[in-house]
Amino acid sequence: MIIRATLIAVRLAARINGRGVRLLAAACAAVMLAGSMAAHADAPPRRVVSMNLCTDQLAMLMADEGQLRSVSHLAIDPESSVLAEQARRFPINHGLAEEIFMMKPDLILSGTFTNRASIAMLKRLGFRLEEFPPSYSFPEIREQMLRMGRLLHREARAQELIGELDRQLAAIPEWIHGGRRPLAALHYANSYTSGSGTLASAIVERSGFENLGSRLGLTGMVRLPLEVLVNSAPDLIIGGLRPGTAPALAYQTFEHPALRAVLDGGELTSIPDRYWICGAPFTAQAVRLLSAHAPVLKAERGAAK
Amino acid sequence: MSYRLLLAALAVLVVLLFAISLLIGPAGLDVGTSIAGLLNGDNEAARLVMREIRLPRAILGLAIGATLGLSGAVLQGYLRNPLADPGVLGISASASLGAVIALYTGLSGAFALALPLMAMGGAVAAVVLIQLLSGTHAGTLTLILSGVAITSLSGALTSLALNLSPNPFAAVEILFWMLGSLADRSMLHVYLSLPFMLAGWVMLFALGRALDALTLGADVASSMGIRLRRTQWLAVLGTAASVGAATAVAGSISFVGLIVPHLLRPLVGAQPSRLLTASALGGAALLLASDIATRIIAPGRDLKLGVLTAIVGAPFFLWLVIKNRRNVL
C-alpha cells in the first residue's frame, strides 16, 4: 500500500547520507563478482535476498530450506509483519545496495516502491532483480503468489498457498442480505482513506461493507477531510495504519471531538496493520476479522428501526 | 478616513470573513443547513461539522490573526523598528520548537497544558535573546541578523527533534511547524490556546500609552512617567503568551505581523496606540482570508497557511527592504 511505501521511503531517506562512499565500494567489488553470476538461469535460485516487506513474507512462506538468505528489516517488525517471528531466523538487510551486494545474491526481490537509487545501482551491477508491484485486489494476490512460486521454482508450494487463501475466503460468507450494505469508512493517520482500486477497499468490500472512499469516487490512498467523513455518517469507522505509539500530529485526527461524537462513545474498529499491508494468504485474516462486524451492525440497525 | 470609521470597516470585514470561513468546507453543506447546524443542531452530522470542525477553525483563524497583527504592531512600536514581527524575529520559530518538544516527547499527552506552556517558554527565550543581542535601540541590521540566527537555530532544532522521533509521520510534520495550518483543529485547541492569547492581548493593549511616549525616545518617555521596565516586561510576556499559544496550535505563520501594521499605519496617523486595535482587526482579517484561500485553491490538500502568507508577505518584505535600503546599509 502506498502509505506503507511512503513510510518505508521516509525511513530509508534518513539513511541516504554516505551513499556515495558505499557506491564506490560496491562498484569496485562488482568486477570481482561478475563472473559468478548469470551462470544458472534455469536452476532454482539458491541465494535469494528480499528487500521489501511484501516479498519478504511471500518468500518466507514459499522458499525451500536454505534458499532465502536475507529479508528486509521491516519483516521483523511485529506491527508490520505477520511473519515477524519467522523473519528473525534470517539476516536482516536495510535495502542498501552495498549490503545486498555483499550477500552475493543470485535473485533479488523488491517492491516497485523500494528505494529507486538502490534498485538502479543493483541493476547496473548486473544482479537479477525482480520487482513486485503492490497487490490491489484478490486476483492480483493470486497472480503475485504464482509469480513468486515460478521465480523460486516452488510452483507446487504456491498453488498450495493459493488454495489455502481460497479456502479461507470461501469460509467467510459473502454478504447475502438484501438491501443496503453497511457503510464503512477507512480512517488513517492524517485523515487519509483508501478509495477504489486499493487492497484495503477490496478487503472492506469482501467483508460485506460498502467502502466510503469508493462511494465518494475516490481512488487510491487520498485525504478524506474529517468533515466529509462526519457528514457521510458511516456505520463503521475502521482506524488503521497507525504505526507505533510515539505521538505525532498525524494521530490527532483520531482524538478529534467530531470523530469521537460520530463514534458515540465507541472506539475505532481496528484490524492489525500487518494483515492489511501486503497481499498474501493472511489477507483472508483481515477479511475474517472485519466481516465479524457486519452482522452486528445489521442487528443494531434492525433494532433501531 | 476617521479612526472610528476605519475600525468599523475592519470589524465588518472580520465578521464577513468569519462567516465565509464557517460556510466553506469540503462537506459542501448549503447555507441553510450550515446555519441550522450551527444554531439548533437537529441534523446531527451538520451540527458536528459546523460546531466541532468549522467553528474552531474560524475562531482560531480570527484569534491567531489578531495575535500576530497586534504583536507585530507592538514589536514595531516598542523596538522602533519597521521590520520587527514575531516571524522575522524568530519568536514564532522558537515557540514552534517548544511546542514540538512538548508534543513529540509525549509531555503534552500526559499534561495538556504543557503544549502552550512550552511554546510560550520558547517564545520568551527568543524575545529575551533578541533584547540581549540587540537592545531596544538596535539598528535594523542587528535586529534582522538576530532574528535570522534565532529562526535558523530553532528551525534546525525543530527538524532534529522531529527526525529523532520514532513516529514515521513526525518528519513530514516539519512542514506544519514551519508553515502553519488550521486544518482539522478542534475545540480542544481553542480551549488550550485562547485563554493565553487573551491574557497576552490584555498585556499588549496596556502598552498603548507607553508606545506613544516611546516615539519621542526612551528618555522623554521615562520623564513622562512611563516605567520602562514595566513596559519591557509587558511587551515580552504579552508577545510570548499570545504568539506562543497561537504557534502551539497552528505552527508558525510568518509575515502577518509584518504586513498588517505597515498597511494600516498611514491610515491611523502613525500613532502607535491607535495602530494596536486596527492591527489586531487587520491581522484577523488577513489570516481568515488566507485560510479561506487555502481551502479554495487546493481543497482537501491541506495547503499550509504559511505558504499563502509568505507569497503575499515576501514581496512586501522586499519592498520594505528597498524602501529602507539607506537605513539598512
CSV table of C-alpha atoms in Angstrom, one decimal, chain A:
chain,number,residue,atom,x,y,z
A,1,MET,CA,0.0,0.0,0.0
A,2,ILE,CA,1.1,3.4,-0.9
A,3,ILE,CA,1.3,4.9,2.6
A,4,ARG,CA,3.4,2.0,3.8
A,5,ALA,CA,5.7,2.6,0.8
A,6,THR,CA,5.9,6.2,1.8
A,7,LEU,CA,6.7,5.2,5.4
A,8,ILE,CA,9.4,3.0,4.1
A,9,ALA,CA,10.7,5.8,1.9
A,10,VAL,CA,10.8,8.1,4.8
A,11,ARG,CA,12.8,5.7,6.9
A,12,LEU,CA,15.1,5.0,4.0
A,13,ALA,CA,15.6,8.7,3.3
A,14,ALA,CA,17.2,9.0,6.7
A,15,ARG,CA,20.0,6.7,5.5
A,16,ILE,CA,20.9,8.3,2.2
A,17,ASN,CA,23.9,10.1,3.6
A,18,GLY,CA,27.1,8.4,2.9
A,19,ARG,CA,25.7,6.5,0.0
A,20,GLY,CA,28.4,7.9,-2.3
A,21,VAL,CA,31.1,6.1,-0.4
A,22,ARG,CA,29.1,2.9,-0.5
A,23,LEU,CA,28.5,3.1,-4.2
A,24,LEU,CA,32.2,3.4,-4.8
A,25,ALA,CA,33.0,0.4,-2.7
A,26,ALA,CA,30.2,-1.5,-4.4
A,27,ALA,CA,31.4,-0.6,-7.9
A,28,CYS,CA,34.9,-1.8,-7.1
A,29,ALA,CA,33.7,-5.1,-5.8
A,30,ALA,CA,31.4,-5.6,-8.8
A,31,VAL,CA,34.2,-6.5,-11.1
A,32,MET,CA,35.2,-9.4,-8.8
A,33,LEU,CA,31.6,-10.8,-8.7
A,34,ALA,CA,30.7,-10.5,-12.4
A,35,GLY,CA,31.9,-14.0,-13.3
A,36,SER,CA,30.0,-15.9,-10.6
A,37,MET,CA,26.5,-14.7,-11.7
A,38,ALA,CA,24.2,-15.5,-14.6
A,39,ALA,CA,25.6,-19.0,-14.9
A,40,HIS,CA,22.5,-20.9,-13.9
A,41,ALA,CA,19.5,-19.1,-15.2
A,42,ASP,CA,17.3,-22.2,-15.2
A,43,ALA,CA,18.4,-23.8,-12.0
A,44,PRO,CA,16.4,-22.8,-8.8
A,45,PRO,CA,18.0,-19.7,-7.2
A,46,ARG,CA,19.9,-20.6,-4.1
A,47,ARG,CA,20.8,-17.2,-2.7
A,48,VAL,CA,17.6,-15.1,-2.7
A,49,VAL,CA,17.6,-11.7,-1.0
A,50,SER,CA,14.4,-9.8,-0.4
A,51,MET,CA,14.3,-6.1,0.3
A,52,ASN,CA,10.6,-5.4,0.5
A,53,LEU,CA,8.2,-6.3,3.3
A,54,CYS,CA,5.7,-8.0,1.0
A,55,THR,CA,8.2,-10.0,-1.0
A,56,ASP,CA,9.9,-10.9,2.3
A,57,GLN,CA,6.7,-12.5,3.6
A,58,LEU,CA,5.8,-14.3,0.3
A,59,ALA,CA,9.3,-15.6,0.0
A,60,MET,CA,9.4,-16.8,3.6
A,61,LEU,CA,6.1,-18.7,3.0
A,62,MET,CA,7.4,-20.3,-0.2
A,63,ALA,CA,11.1,-20.7,-0.2
A,64,ASP,CA,12.8,-24.0,0.2
A,65,GLU,CA,15.1,-24.7,3.2
A,66,GLY,CA,18.3,-22.5,2.7
A,67,GLN,CA,17.0,-20.8,-0.4
A,68,LEU,CA,16.2,-17.4,1.2
A,69,ARG,CA,19.3,-15.6,2.5
A,70,SER,CA,18.0,-12.3,3.8
A,71,VAL,CA,14.8,-10.3,4.4
A,72,SER,CA,14.3,-6.6,5.0
A,73,HIS,CA,14.4,-5.0,8.4
A,74,LEU,CA,10.6,-4.4,8.3
A,75,ALA,CA,10.0,-8.1,8.2
A,76,ILE,CA,11.0,-8.4,11.9
A,77,ASP,CA,8.6,-5.5,13.0
A,78,PRO,CA,5.6,-7.3,14.6
A,79,GLU,CA,3.4,-4.4,13.7
A,80,SER,CA,4.0,-4.6,10.0
A,81,SER,CA,4.9,-8.2,9.5
A,82,VAL,CA,2.7,-11.3,10.1
A,83,LEU,CA,5.8,-13.5,10.0
A,84,ALA,CA,8.0,-11.4,12.3
A,85,GLU,CA,8.9,-14.3,14.5
A,86,GLN,CA,10.0,-16.4,11.5
A,87,ALA,CA,11.9,-13.5,10.0
A,88,ARG,CA,14.3,-13.4,13.0
A,89,ARG,CA,15.9,-16.5,11.7
A,90,PHE,CA,17.3,-14.6,8.6
A,91,PRO,CA,20.0,-12.0,8.3
A,92,ILE,CA,18.4,-8.5,8.0
A,93,ASN,CA,19.1,-6.0,5.2
A,94,HIS,CA,18.1,-2.4,5.1
A,95,GLY,CA,17.6,-2.2,1.3
A,96,LEU,CA,21.0,-0.6,0.7
A,97,ALA,CA,22.9,-1.6,-2.4
A,98,GLU,CA,26.2,-2.3,-0.6
A,99,GLU,CA,24.9,-4.7,2.0
A,100,ILE,CA,22.9,-6.6,-0.6
A,101,PHE,CA,25.9,-6.7,-2.9
A,102,MET,CA,28.0,-8.3,-0.1
A,103,MET,CA,25.4,-11.1,0.2
A,104,LYS,CA,26.1,-12.1,-3.4
A,105,PRO,CA,22.5,-12.9,-4.2
A,106,ASP,CA,21.5,-14.8,-7.4
A,107,LEU,CA,18.0,-13.3,-7.2
A,108,ILE,CA,16.9,-10.1,-5.6
A,109,LEU,CA,13.2,-9.5,-4.8
A,110,SER,CA,12.0,-5.9,-4.4
A,111,GLY,CA,8.8,-3.9,-4.5
A,112,THR,CA,8.2,-1.3,-7.2
A,113,PHE,CA,8.2,1.4,-4.4
A,114,THR,CA,11.5,0.2,-3.0
A,115,ASN,CA,14.3,2.9,-2.9
A,116,ARG,CA,14.9,3.6,-6.6
A,117,ALA,CA,18.5,4.6,-6.2
A,118,SER,CA,19.4,1.2,-4.6
A,119,ILE,CA,17.4,-0.7,-7.3
A,120,ALA,CA,19.1,1.2,-10.1
A,121,MET,CA,22.5,0.5,-8.6
A,122,LEU,CA,21.9,-3.2,-8.2
A,123,LYS,CA,20.6,-3.4,-11.8
A,124,ARG,CA,23.7,-1.7,-13.0
A,125,LEU,CA,25.8,-4.2,-11.1
A,126,GLY,CA,24.2,-6.9,-13.1
A,127,PHE,CA,22.1,-8.6,-10.5
A,128,ARG,CA,19.0,-10.5,-11.4
A,129,LEU,CA,16.3,-8.3,-9.8
A,130,GLU,CA,12.5,-9.0,-9.8
A,131,GLU,CA,10.2,-6.2,-8.8
A,132,PHE,CA,6.7,-6.9,-7.4
A,133,PRO,CA,4.1,-4.2,-7.6
A,134,PRO,CA,1.7,-4.0,-4.6
A,135,SER,CA,-1.4,-6.2,-4.9
A,136,TYR,CA,-4.6,-4.1,-5.1
A,137,SER,CA,-7.1,-7.0,-5.4
A,138,PHE,CA,-7.6,-10.7,-4.6
A,139,PRO,CA,-6.9,-11.8,-8.2
A,140,GLU,CA,-3.6,-9.8,-8.1
A,141,ILE,CA,-2.6,-11.5,-4.8
A,142,ARG,CA,-3.0,-14.9,-6.5
A,143,GLU,CA,-1.1,-13.7,-9.5
A,144,GLN,CA,1.8,-12.4,-7.4
A,145,MET,CA,1.9,-15.7,-5.5
A,146,LEU,CA,2.1,-17.7,-8.7
A,147,ARG,CA,4.9,-15.4,-9.9
A,148,MET,CA,6.9,-15.8,-6.7
A,149,GLY,CA,6.4,-19.6,-7.0
A,150,ARG,CA,7.8,-19.6,-10.5
A,151,LEU,CA,10.8,-17.4,-9.6
A,152,LEU,CA,11.7,-19.6,-6.6
A,153,HIS,CA,10.9,-22.9,-8.6
A,154,ARG,CA,8.3,-23.6,-5.9
A,155,GLU,CA,5.1,-23.7,-8.0
A,156,ALA,CA,3.6,-26.5,-6.0
A,157,ARG,CA,4.0,-24.6,-2.8
A,158,ALA,CA,2.5,-21.5,-4.4
A,159,GLN,CA,-0.6,-23.5,-5.5
A,160,GLU,CA,-0.9,-24.9,-2.1
A,161,LEU,CA,-0.9,-21.4,-0.5
A,162,ILE,CA,-3.4,-20.1,-3.1
A,163,GLY,CA,-5.6,-23.0,-2.2
A,164,GLU,CA,-5.3,-22.0,1.4
A,165,LEU,CA,-6.3,-18.4,0.7
A,166,ASP,CA,-9.3,-19.5,-1.4
A,167,ARG,CA,-10.4,-22.0,1.3
A,168,GLN,CA,-10.2,-19.3,4.0
A,169,LEU,CA,-12.1,-16.8,1.9
A,170,ALA,CA,-14.7,-19.3,1.0
A,171,ALA,CA,-15.3,-20.0,4.7
A,172,ILE,CA,-16.3,-16.3,5.1
A,173,PRO,CA,-19.9,-15.8,3.9
A,174,GLU,CA,-20.5,-13.3,1.2
A,175,TRP,CA,-23.0,-10.5,2.0
A,176,ILE,CA,-26.3,-12.2,1.1
A,177,HIS,CA,-28.8,-10.0,2.8
A,178,GLY,CA,-30.8,-7.8,0.6
A,179,GLY,CA,-30.8,-4.0,0.7
A,180,ARG,CA,-28.0,-1.6,1.5
A,181,ARG,CA,-24.7,-2.8,2.8
A,182,PRO,CA,-23.4,-1.1,5.9
A,183,LEU,CA,-21.1,1.8,5.1
A,184,ALA,CA,-17.5,1.5,6.4
A,185,ALA,CA,-15.1,4.4,6.4
A,186,LEU,CA,-11.3,3.7,6.5
A,187,HIS,CA,-9.7,6.4,8.6
A,188,TYR,CA,-5.9,6.5,8.8
A,189,ALA,CA,-3.4,8.9,10.3
A,190,ASN,CA,-3.6,12.5,8.8
A,191,SER,CA,-7.2,11.7,7.8
A,192,TYR,CA,-6.2,9.5,4.9
A,193,THR,CA,-8.5,6.9,3.4
A,194,SER,CA,-8.4,4.2,0.7
A,195,GLY,CA,-10.7,4.6,-2.3
A,196,SER,CA,-11.4,2.1,-5.0
A,197,GLY,CA,-8.6,0.2,-6.6
A,198,THR,CA,-6.8,-0.5,-3.3
A,199,LEU,CA,-6.3,-3.7,-1.4
A,200,ALA,CA,-8.0,-2.1,1.7
A,201,SER,CA,-11.1,-1.3,-0.3
A,202,ALA,CA,-11.2,-4.9,-1.7
A,203,ILE,CA,-10.9,-6.2,1.9
A,204,VAL,CA,-13.7,-3.9,3.1
A,205,GLU,CA,-16.0,-4.9,0.3
A,206,ARG,CA,-15.3,-8.6,0.6
A,207,SER,CA,-16.1,-8.3,4.3
A,208,GLY,CA,-19.7,-7.2,3.4
A,209,PHE,CA,-19.4,-3.4,3.6
A,210,GLU,CA,-19.6,-0.6,1.2
A,211,ASN,CA,-16.4,1.4,1.3
A,212,LEU,CA,-17.0,5.2,1.8
A,213,GLY,CA,-13.9,6.1,-0.2
A,214,SER,CA,-15.2,4.2,-3.2
A,215,ARG,CA,-18.7,5.6,-2.8
A,216,LEU,CA,-17.3,9.1,-2.9
A,217,GLY,CA,-15.5,8.3,-6.1
A,218,LEU,CA,-12.0,8.4,-4.6
A,219,THR,CA,-9.2,6.2,-6.0
A,220,GLY,CA,-6.0,5.2,-4.3
A,221,MET,CA,-4.9,6.5,-1.0
A,222,VAL,CA,-6.1,10.1,-0.5
A,223,ARG,CA,-7.1,12.6,2.1
A,224,LEU,CA,-10.7,12.3,3.3
A,225,PRO,CA,-11.4,15.6,5.2
A,226,LEU,CA,-12.9,14.9,8.6
A,227,GLU,CA,-16.0,16.9,7.8
A,228,VAL,CA,-16.8,14.8,4.8
A,229,LEU,CA,-16.4,11.7,6.9
A,230,VAL,CA,-18.7,13.1,9.6
A,231,ASN,CA,-21.2,14.3,7.1
A,232,SER,CA,-21.4,10.8,5.5
A,233,ALA,CA,-22.5,9.2,8.8
A,234,PRO,CA,-20.7,5.8,8.3
A,235,ASP,CA,-21.9,2.8,10.2
A,236,LEU,CA,-18.4,1.7,11.0
A,237,ILE,CA,-15.1,3.6,11.1
A,238,ILE,CA,-12.0,1.5,10.7
A,239,GLY,CA,-8.8,3.0,12.1
A,240,GLY,CA,-5.6,1.8,10.7
A,241,LEU,CA,-2.0,2.5,9.6
A,242,ARG,CA,-1.0,3.8,13.0
A,243,PRO,CA,2.5,2.5,13.5
A,244,GLY,CA,3.9,2.9,16.9
A,245,THR,CA,2.7,4.8,20.0
A,246,ALA,CA,5.0,7.8,19.7
A,247,PRO,CA,2.9,10.9,19.4
A,248,ALA,CA,2.5,12.9,16.2
A,249,LEU,CA,0.1,15.5,14.8
A,250,ALA,CA,-0.9,12.9,12.3
A,251,TYR,CA,-2.7,11.0,15.1
A,252,GLN,CA,-4.6,14.0,16.5
A,253,THR,CA,-7.4,13.2,14.0
A,254,PHE,CA,-8.2,10.0,16.0
A,255,GLU,CA,-8.9,12.2,19.0
A,256,HIS,CA,-10.9,14.9,17.2
A,257,PRO,CA,-14.2,15.6,19.1
A,258,ALA,CA,-16.2,15.4,15.9
A,259,LEU,CA,-14.9,11.9,15.2
A,260,ARG,CA,-15.5,10.9,18.8
A,261,ALA,CA,-19.1,12.1,18.6
A,262,VAL,CA,-19.7,10.0,15.5
A,263,LEU,CA,-18.3,7.0,17.3
A,264,ASP,CA,-20.7,7.8,20.1
A,265,GLY,CA,-18.6,6.6,22.9
A,266,GLY,CA,-17.3,3.6,21.0
A,267,GLU,CA,-13.8,3.0,19.6
A,268,LEU,CA,-12.5,2.9,16.1
A,269,THR,CA,-12.7,-0.6,14.7
A,270,SER,CA,-9.2,-1.8,14.4
A,271,ILE,CA,-7.7,-4.6,12.4
A,272,PRO,CA,-3.9,-5.1,13.0
A,273,ASP,CA,-2.0,-3.3,10.2
A,274,ARG,CA,0.1,-6.3,9.4
A,275,TYR,CA,-2.9,-8.1,7.8
A,276,TRP,CA,-3.7,-5.1,5.5
A,277,ILE,CA,-0.3,-4.1,4.3
A,278,CYS,CA,0.6,-6.9,1.9
A,279,GLY,CA,-1.5,-9.1,-0.3
A,280,ALA,CA,-0.8,-12.6,0.9
A,281,PRO,CA,-2.6,-15.7,2.2
A,282,PHE,CA,-3.1,-13.9,5.5
A,283,THR,CA,-5.2,-11.2,3.8
A,284,ALA,CA,-8.1,-13.6,4.4
A,285,GLN,CA,-7.5,-13.0,8.1
A,286,ALA,CA,-8.3,-9.2,7.7
A,287,VAL,CA,-11.5,-10.2,5.9
A,288,ARG,CA,-12.4,-12.6,8.6
A,289,LEU,CA,-11.8,-10.1,11.4
A,290,LEU,CA,-13.7,-7.3,9.6
A,291,SER,CA,-16.6,-9.4,8.5
A,292,ALA,CA,-17.4,-10.2,12.1
A,293,HIS,CA,-18.6,-6.6,12.5
A,294,ALA,CA,-21.1,-6.7,9.7
A,295,PRO,CA,-23.9,-8.8,11.2
A,296,VAL,CA,-23.6,-7.0,14.5
A,297,LEU,CA,-24.3,-3.7,12.7
A,298,LYS,CA,-27.1,-5.2,10.8
A,299,ALA,CA,-28.7,-6.4,14.0
A,300,GLU,CA,-28.2,-3.0,15.7
A,301,ARG,CA,-29.8,-1.1,12.8
A,302,GLY,CA,-32.7,-3.6,12.8
A,303,ALA,CA,-33.3,-3.0,16.5
A,304,ALA,CA,-33.2,0.8,16.0
A,305,LYS,CA,-35.9,0.7,13.4
